[in-house]
Amino acid sequence: MYWIALAIAVAVKRVHPDVAYSVGAVHQLDVPDMQAEASNGTFTSLRQVASEYSRWTGSLATAGTVDGLGVVAAVAIDHSRQTIAIKFASVDPNAVSIWMRSFALVDLQRPESLHTAKPATFETLLHSYVSAQNHISSHAPYEHVSAQVEAILSPFPDSQSLSKVHSSFADEFKEIRKTLHPRLSQLRSQFPEYHFSFVGHSVGGAVAVLAAADFVHSSTTSQTQISLAKNVSVVTFGQPRIGNAAFGDFISSLQISNVIRVVNYGDSVPHYGLQSWGFRHVGKQYWINSIQQLVSCDDEWHNGEDTNCMNQLVAAGPLFAHKKYFGFVMKVDPFYEAEV
């Protein structure tokens, strides 16, 4: 089943074979025997989602100065498939860098480059965080930095929630919700049998998850919430960690039919915020490994994140690993200035 349908046709480029990067070295990792390759149907469906998302983002113009992360949303109805697609992407060429700079509030003996007003490049941020993660992964338990981390988190879905997400994502969603939620509520009333598909890449993927969760959670009764959850799915590409473990529990409690995150071998963005700071991924991971297989990961039995998938790598490096999925340009942040 495909979740998105758009009429725009554009040319796309194939992605180069990925290689994994660590600080100071380049190496490829073996694929463990316990990994299960996803079915051809799953691969085809997710590739189609990536293709159609790419067509939409290809029509977006990069913005100049924008507030927040510059995430925009669009709604498209496909009556032939009885599907309503809600897509999220950032038009700010520096969205990921802006988001990552917020972690400078957390004092974890990180390199001084993170405390400067304007880090030179995304790579500067990336390598600083890689160094930080290598240093603190076994030396700085979360409780030692909990107060600093709390400063960049916001309760979600309401002010009383123990479930918390990065404030940048929460603020971005609050602005989008003002116009998006009434529209989705109207469509829900008009087409109660239609499937709602939320899709996003990078920071747009984080906002897509919040939007889907809010859409289901805001249903008036538990019965309508369960009914709606069966007709909602989320697919993200290169999505960062959004919130704490309680947020993961909240997403699970909604029983959304599918919450899928696709991660490229070598994509750095899904590694942040760090697990050692209390962040956890949500949903089912499909990992595109070093030999371009789509691996179905067992996140449920690995504290929310399968250690045999993306977490094989402490962090990653090549820009195209975040820029392209299934060979299609996802359009985010400064990576689009350079061809690969």
Short mmCIF file of C-alpha atoms in Angstrom, two decimals:
data_model
loop_
_atom_site.label_atom_id
_atom_site.label_comp_id
_atom_site.label_asym_id
_atom_site.label_seq_id
_atom_site.Cartn_x
_atom_site.Cartn_y
_atom_site.Cartn_z
CA MET A 1 0.00 0.00 0.00
CA TYR A 2 1.31 3.43 -0.87
CA TRP A 3 0.50 6.30 1.47
CA ILE A 4 1.04 9.36 -0.68
CA ALA A 5 -0.02 10.35 -4.18
CA LEU A 6 1.10 13.49 -5.98
CA ALA A 7 0.77 14.48 -9.62
CA ILE A 8 4.11 16.25 -9.94
CA ALA A 9 6.84 14.40 -11.84
CA VAL A 10 10.49 15.36 -11.49
CA ALA A 11 13.84 13.82 -12.34
CA VAL A 12 15.71 12.17 -9.46
CA LYS A 13 19.29 11.04 -8.93
CA ARG A 14 20.56 7.76 -7.56
CA VAL A 15 22.42 7.90 -4.28
CA HIS A 16 26.02 6.79 -4.08
CA PRO A 17 26.66 3.58 -2.08
CA ASP A 18 26.97 4.54 1.57
CA VAL A 19 30.03 4.07 3.73
CA ALA A 20 30.11 4.52 7.48
CA TYR A 21 32.23 7.21 9.04
CA SER A 22 33.67 7.63 12.48
CA VAL A 23 35.90 10.45 13.65
CA GLY A 24 39.26 10.18 11.94
CA ALA A 25 38.48 7.00 10.03
CA VAL A 26 36.28 5.48 7.38
CA HIS A 27 35.15 1.89 7.65
CA GLN A 28 32.35 -0.43 6.67
CA LEU A 29 30.67 -2.71 9.18
CA ASP A 30 29.56 -6.29 8.68
CA VAL A 31 25.85 -7.02 8.73
CA PRO A 32 25.03 -9.21 11.77
CA ASP A 33 23.24 -12.48 11.09
CA MET A 34 20.33 -11.59 13.39
CA GLN A 35 19.16 -8.79 11.11
CA ALA A 36 16.06 -9.59 9.07
CA GLU A 37 15.79 -8.07 5.62
CA ALA A 38 12.46 -6.33 5.07
CA SER A 39 10.03 -7.75 2.54
CA ASN A 40 10.02 -6.55 -1.04
CA GLY A 41 6.59 -5.06 -0.46
CA THR A 42 7.83 -2.94 2.46
CA PHE A 43 10.86 -1.79 0.46
CA THR A 44 8.68 -0.83 -2.52
CA SER A 45 6.16 1.01 -0.35
CA LEU A 46 8.75 3.02 1.56
CA ARG A 47 10.64 3.84 -1.62
CA GLN A 48 7.40 5.11 -3.14
CA VAL A 49 6.79 7.29 -0.09
CA ALA A 50 10.30 8.72 -0.44
CA SER A 51 9.80 9.34 -4.14
CA GLU A 52 6.53 11.21 -3.72
CA TYR A 53 7.84 13.19 -0.76
CA SER A 54 10.88 14.18 -2.84
CA ARG A 55 8.64 15.44 -5.64
CA TRP A 56 6.84 17.70 -3.21
CA THR A 57 9.97 19.08 -1.53
CA GLY A 58 11.47 19.69 -4.96
CA SER A 59 8.72 22.25 -5.53
CA LEU A 60 9.53 24.18 -2.33
CA ALA A 61 11.63 27.31 -2.43
CA THR A 62 14.36 27.74 0.15
CA ALA A 63 13.43 30.57 2.48
CA GLY A 64 15.65 33.38 3.67
CA THR A 65 15.38 34.39 7.31
CA VAL A 66 12.60 32.44 9.03
CA ASP A 67 11.42 32.00 12.59
CA GLY A 68 12.25 28.75 14.37
CA LEU A 69 13.16 25.84 12.14
CA GLY A 70 11.14 26.97 9.13
CA VAL A 71 9.02 23.82 8.91
CA VAL A 72 6.08 23.98 6.49
CA ALA A 73 3.22 21.54 6.04
CA ALA A 74 1.00 20.60 3.11
CA VAL A 75 -2.14 18.46 2.86
CA ALA A 76 -3.02 16.45 -0.26
CA ILE A 77 -6.09 14.26 -0.82
CA ASP A 78 -6.00 11.18 -3.02
CA HIS A 79 -9.58 9.98 -3.44
CA SER A 80 -8.56 7.02 -5.56
CA ARG A 81 -6.59 5.60 -2.62
CA GLN A 82 -8.78 7.11 0.08
CA THR A 83 -5.66 8.68 1.54
CA ILE A 84 -4.91 12.10 3.00
CA ALA A 85 -1.19 12.87 3.00
CA ILE A 86 0.26 15.45 5.39
CA LYS A 87 3.85 16.31 4.56
CA PHE A 88 6.38 18.29 6.59
CA ALA A 89 9.70 19.82 5.52
CA SER A 90 11.94 22.69 6.51
CA VAL A 91 12.56 25.53 4.06
CA ASP A 92 15.34 26.91 6.27
CA PRO A 93 18.73 25.89 4.84
CA ASN A 94 20.18 25.87 8.37
CA ALA A 95 17.39 24.08 10.24
CA VAL A 96 19.41 21.13 11.53
CA SER A 97 22.33 23.33 12.54
CA ILE A 98 19.99 25.68 14.44
CA TRP A 99 18.43 22.75 16.25
CA MET A 100 21.80 21.18 17.13
CA ARG A 101 23.14 24.47 18.46
CA SER A 102 20.44 24.41 21.14
CA PHE A 103 22.34 21.62 22.84
CA ALA A 104 25.08 24.11 23.69
CA LEU A 105 22.91 24.78 26.75
CA VAL A 106 23.92 21.37 28.04
CA ASP A 107 27.34 21.55 29.65
CA LEU A 108 28.87 18.15 28.95
CA GLN A 109 32.54 19.08 28.61
CA ARG A 110 32.02 19.42 24.89
CA PRO A 111 34.47 21.19 22.59
CA GLU A 112 34.46 24.98 22.73
CA SER A 113 33.26 25.19 19.12
CA LEU A 114 29.78 24.31 20.32
CA HIS A 115 29.63 27.38 22.52
CA THR A 116 30.37 29.87 19.78
CA ALA A 117 27.54 32.03 18.47
CA LYS A 118 27.80 30.72 14.92
CA PRO A 119 29.58 27.38 14.37
CA ALA A 120 31.24 27.43 10.97
CA THR A 121 29.57 24.44 9.38
CA PHE A 122 27.30 21.52 10.04
CA GLU A 123 30.41 19.33 9.98
CA THR A 124 31.88 21.38 12.84
CA LEU A 125 28.81 20.67 14.91
CA LEU A 126 28.72 17.03 13.91
CA HIS A 127 32.32 16.27 14.81
CA SER A 128 31.99 18.17 18.08
CA TYR A 129 29.00 16.07 19.03
CA VAL A 130 30.74 12.88 17.96
CA SER A 131 33.62 13.76 20.27
CA ALA A 132 31.15 14.57 23.03
CA GLN A 133 29.29 11.30 22.59
CA ASN A 134 32.49 9.28 22.59
CA HIS A 135 33.51 11.02 25.81
CA ILE A 136 30.26 10.89 27.77
CA SER A 137 28.73 7.62 26.61
CA SER A 138 30.24 5.77 29.57
CA HIS A 139 31.31 8.65 31.82
CA ALA A 140 28.35 11.00 32.16
CA PRO A 141 25.11 9.38 33.31
CA TYR A 142 21.93 11.20 32.39
CA GLU A 143 21.18 12.22 35.99
CA HIS A 144 24.33 14.37 36.02
CA VAL A 145 22.99 16.60 33.27
CA SER A 146 19.23 16.25 33.77
CA ALA A 147 18.74 19.88 34.84
CA GLN A 148 20.50 21.20 31.74
CA VAL A 149 18.58 18.85 29.46
CA GLU A 150 15.29 19.85 31.07
CA ALA A 151 15.98 23.43 30.00
CA ILE A 152 15.56 22.48 26.34
CA LEU A 153 12.53 20.21 26.76
CA SER A 154 8.80 21.00 26.71
CA PRO A 155 5.91 18.85 28.02
CA PHE A 156 3.87 17.16 25.30
CA PRO A 157 0.97 16.88 24.61
CA ASP A 158 0.06 19.18 27.53
CA SER A 159 1.73 21.12 30.32
CA GLN A 160 1.12 18.35 32.88
CA SER A 161 2.79 15.61 30.84
CA LEU A 162 5.83 13.69 31.97
CA SER A 163 6.28 13.08 28.26
CA LYS A 164 8.65 15.76 26.99
CA VAL A 165 10.11 16.74 23.62
CA HIS A 166 12.76 19.13 22.39
CA SER A 167 11.39 22.68 22.68
CA SER A 168 12.33 23.57 19.11
CA PHE A 169 10.08 20.80 17.77
CA ALA A 170 7.28 21.65 20.20
CA ASP A 171 7.36 25.35 19.28
CA GLU A 172 7.43 24.57 15.58
CA PHE A 173 4.44 22.26 15.86
CA LYS A 174 2.41 24.74 17.93
CA GLU A 175 2.62 27.28 15.10
CA ILE A 176 1.72 24.77 12.42
CA ARG A 177 -1.13 23.35 14.50
CA LYS A 178 -3.05 26.65 14.41
CA THR A 179 -4.02 26.09 10.80
CA LEU A 180 -3.34 22.38 10.35
CA HIS A 181 -5.50 20.95 13.11
CA PRO A 182 -8.77 22.60 12.01
CA ARG A 183 -8.12 21.41 8.46
CA LEU A 184 -7.49 17.82 9.55
CA SER A 185 -10.55 17.83 11.80
CA GLN A 186 -12.66 18.99 8.87
CA LEU A 187 -11.26 16.26 6.61
CA ARG A 188 -11.82 13.66 9.32
CA SER A 189 -15.49 14.62 9.40
CA GLN A 190 -15.79 14.63 5.61
CA PHE A 191 -13.89 11.39 4.98
CA PRO A 192 -14.10 9.21 8.11
CA GLU A 193 -12.86 6.12 6.27
CA TYR A 194 -9.79 7.74 4.74
CA HIS A 195 -6.24 6.98 5.88
CA PHE A 196 -4.14 9.87 7.23
CA SER A 197 -0.47 9.55 6.31
CA PHE A 198 2.05 11.85 8.04
CA VAL A 199 5.45 12.07 6.33
CA GLY A 200 8.58 14.10 6.97
CA HIS A 201 12.34 14.19 6.69
CA SER A 202 14.87 15.33 9.31
CA VAL A 203 13.38 18.06 11.53
CA GLY A 204 10.25 17.83 9.37
CA GLY A 205 10.02 14.19 10.43
CA ALA A 206 10.10 15.18 14.09
CA VAL A 207 7.20 17.61 13.57
CA ALA A 208 5.32 14.95 11.57
CA VAL A 209 5.42 12.62 14.58
CA LEU A 210 4.11 15.35 16.90
CA ALA A 211 1.34 16.24 14.46
CA ALA A 212 0.18 12.63 14.13
CA ALA A 213 0.28 12.11 17.89
CA ASP A 214 -1.69 15.30 18.53
CA PHE A 215 -4.24 14.41 15.86
CA VAL A 216 -4.99 11.06 17.50
CA HIS A 217 -4.69 12.25 21.12
CA SER A 218 -7.09 15.16 20.59
CA SER A 219 -9.95 12.85 19.59
CA THR A 220 -12.91 13.47 21.88
CA THR A 221 -13.28 9.97 23.37
CA SER A 222 -11.07 6.93 23.85
CA GLN A 223 -13.28 5.01 21.44
CA THR A 224 -12.88 7.54 18.64
CA GLN A 225 -9.17 7.78 19.44
CA ILE A 226 -8.69 4.05 18.93
CA SER A 227 -10.74 4.16 15.74
CA LEU A 228 -8.76 7.08 14.37
CA ALA A 229 -5.38 5.56 15.33
CA LYS A 230 -6.09 2.62 13.03
CA ASN A 231 -6.34 5.06 10.12
CA VAL A 232 -3.15 6.99 10.88
CA SER A 233 0.42 6.19 9.89
CA VAL A 234 3.75 8.01 10.17
CA VAL A 235 6.80 7.57 7.95
CA THR A 236 9.94 9.64 8.53
CA PHE A 237 13.37 9.70 6.94
CA GLY A 238 16.52 10.73 8.81
CA GLN A 239 14.49 11.88 11.82
CA PRO A 240 16.37 12.95 14.97
CA ARG A 241 15.37 11.77 18.43
CA ILE A 242 12.45 13.89 19.54
CA GLY A 243 11.94 13.43 23.27
CA ASN A 244 12.42 11.39 26.43
CA ALA A 245 11.47 7.80 27.24
CA ALA A 246 8.07 8.92 28.54
CA PHE A 247 7.37 10.42 25.13
CA GLY A 248 8.09 7.03 23.59
CA ASP A 249 5.62 5.45 26.00
CA PHE A 250 3.04 8.10 25.08
CA ILE A 251 3.40 7.36 21.35
CA SER A 252 3.06 3.63 22.00
CA SER A 253 -0.08 4.18 24.07
CA LEU A 254 -1.83 5.85 21.12
CA GLN A 255 -1.69 2.58 19.13
CA ILE A 256 -1.15 4.36 15.83
CA SER A 257 -1.23 1.76 13.05
CA ASN A 258 2.33 2.45 11.89
CA VAL A 259 5.05 4.73 13.20
CA ILE A 260 8.00 4.06 10.92
CA ARG A 261 11.38 5.77 10.78
CA VAL A 262 13.78 4.96 7.96
CA VAL A 263 17.47 5.49 8.68
CA ASN A 264 20.28 5.51 6.14
CA TYR A 265 23.56 3.80 6.92
CA GLY A 266 25.83 6.74 7.70
CA ASP A 267 23.14 9.35 8.46
CA SER A 268 24.26 11.35 11.48
CA VAL A 269 21.07 13.26 12.32
CA PRO A 270 19.10 10.29 13.80
CA HIS A 271 21.82 9.95 16.49
CA TYR A 272 20.84 13.27 18.14
CA GLY A 273 19.80 14.20 20.85
CA LEU A 274 22.00 11.71 22.53
CA GLN A 275 20.68 8.68 24.37
CA SER A 276 22.99 9.56 27.23
CA TRP A 277 21.00 12.79 27.63
CA GLY A 278 17.76 10.85 28.04
CA PHE A 279 16.46 11.02 24.46
CA ARG A 280 14.84 7.97 22.90
CA HIS A 281 13.59 7.19 19.42
CA VAL A 282 9.98 6.15 18.84
CA GLY A 283 8.35 3.76 16.43
CA LYS A 284 9.63 0.99 14.20
CA GLN A 285 13.05 1.40 12.60
CA TYR A 286 13.91 0.30 9.08
CA TRP A 287 17.62 0.62 8.50
CA ILE A 288 19.25 0.84 5.07
CA ASN A 289 22.49 -0.99 5.81
CA SER A 290 25.95 -0.81 4.25
CA ILE A 291 25.00 -3.08 1.35
CA GLN A 292 21.78 -1.17 0.67
CA GLN A 293 19.44 -3.77 2.17
CA LEU A 294 16.37 -2.53 4.02
CA VAL A 295 16.60 -4.17 7.44
CA SER A 296 13.60 -4.64 9.72
CA CYS A 297 14.89 -3.75 13.19
CA ASP A 298 13.67 -5.19 16.49
CA ASP A 299 13.34 -2.00 18.52
CA GLU A 300 10.73 -3.37 20.94
CA TRP A 301 13.20 -5.68 22.67
CA HIS A 302 16.08 -3.20 22.72
CA ASN A 303 14.76 -0.40 24.95
CA GLY A 304 13.22 1.29 21.92
CA GLU A 305 16.34 1.12 19.73
CA ASP A 306 17.78 -2.01 18.17
CA THR A 307 21.52 -2.05 18.82
CA ASN A 308 22.02 -4.11 15.67
CA CYS A 309 20.79 -1.34 13.37
CA MET A 310 21.73 2.37 13.28
CA ASN A 311 23.22 2.18 16.78
CA GLN A 312 26.04 0.02 15.46
CA LEU A 313 27.59 3.37 14.62
CA VAL A 314 28.46 5.94 17.27
CA ALA A 315 27.85 8.60 14.65
CA ALA A 316 28.13 9.01 10.92
CA GLY A 317 29.46 11.39 8.37
CA PRO A 318 28.81 11.59 4.62
CA LEU A 319 26.41 14.40 3.80
CA PHE A 320 24.60 12.47 1.12
CA ALA A 321 23.56 9.88 3.72
CA HIS A 322 21.17 12.46 5.16
CA LYS A 323 20.46 14.23 1.91
CA LYS A 324 19.14 11.25 -0.06
CA TYR A 325 16.92 8.29 0.77
CA PHE A 326 16.33 5.47 -1.72
CA GLY A 327 18.14 7.70 -4.20
CA PHE A 328 15.72 10.62 -3.85
CA VAL A 329 16.71 14.08 -2.62
CA MET A 330 14.85 14.89 0.59
CA LYS A 331 15.69 18.65 0.62
CA VAL A 332 16.83 19.78 4.02
CA ASP A 333 19.40 22.17 5.47
CA PRO A 334 22.70 23.23 3.96
CA PHE A 335 23.46 19.91 2.27
CA TYR A 336 21.57 20.95 -0.83
CA GLU A 337 24.12 23.57 -1.76
CA ALA A 338 26.54 20.92 -2.99
CA GLU A 339 26.07 18.13 -5.51
CA VAL A 340 27.26 14.62 -4.70
#
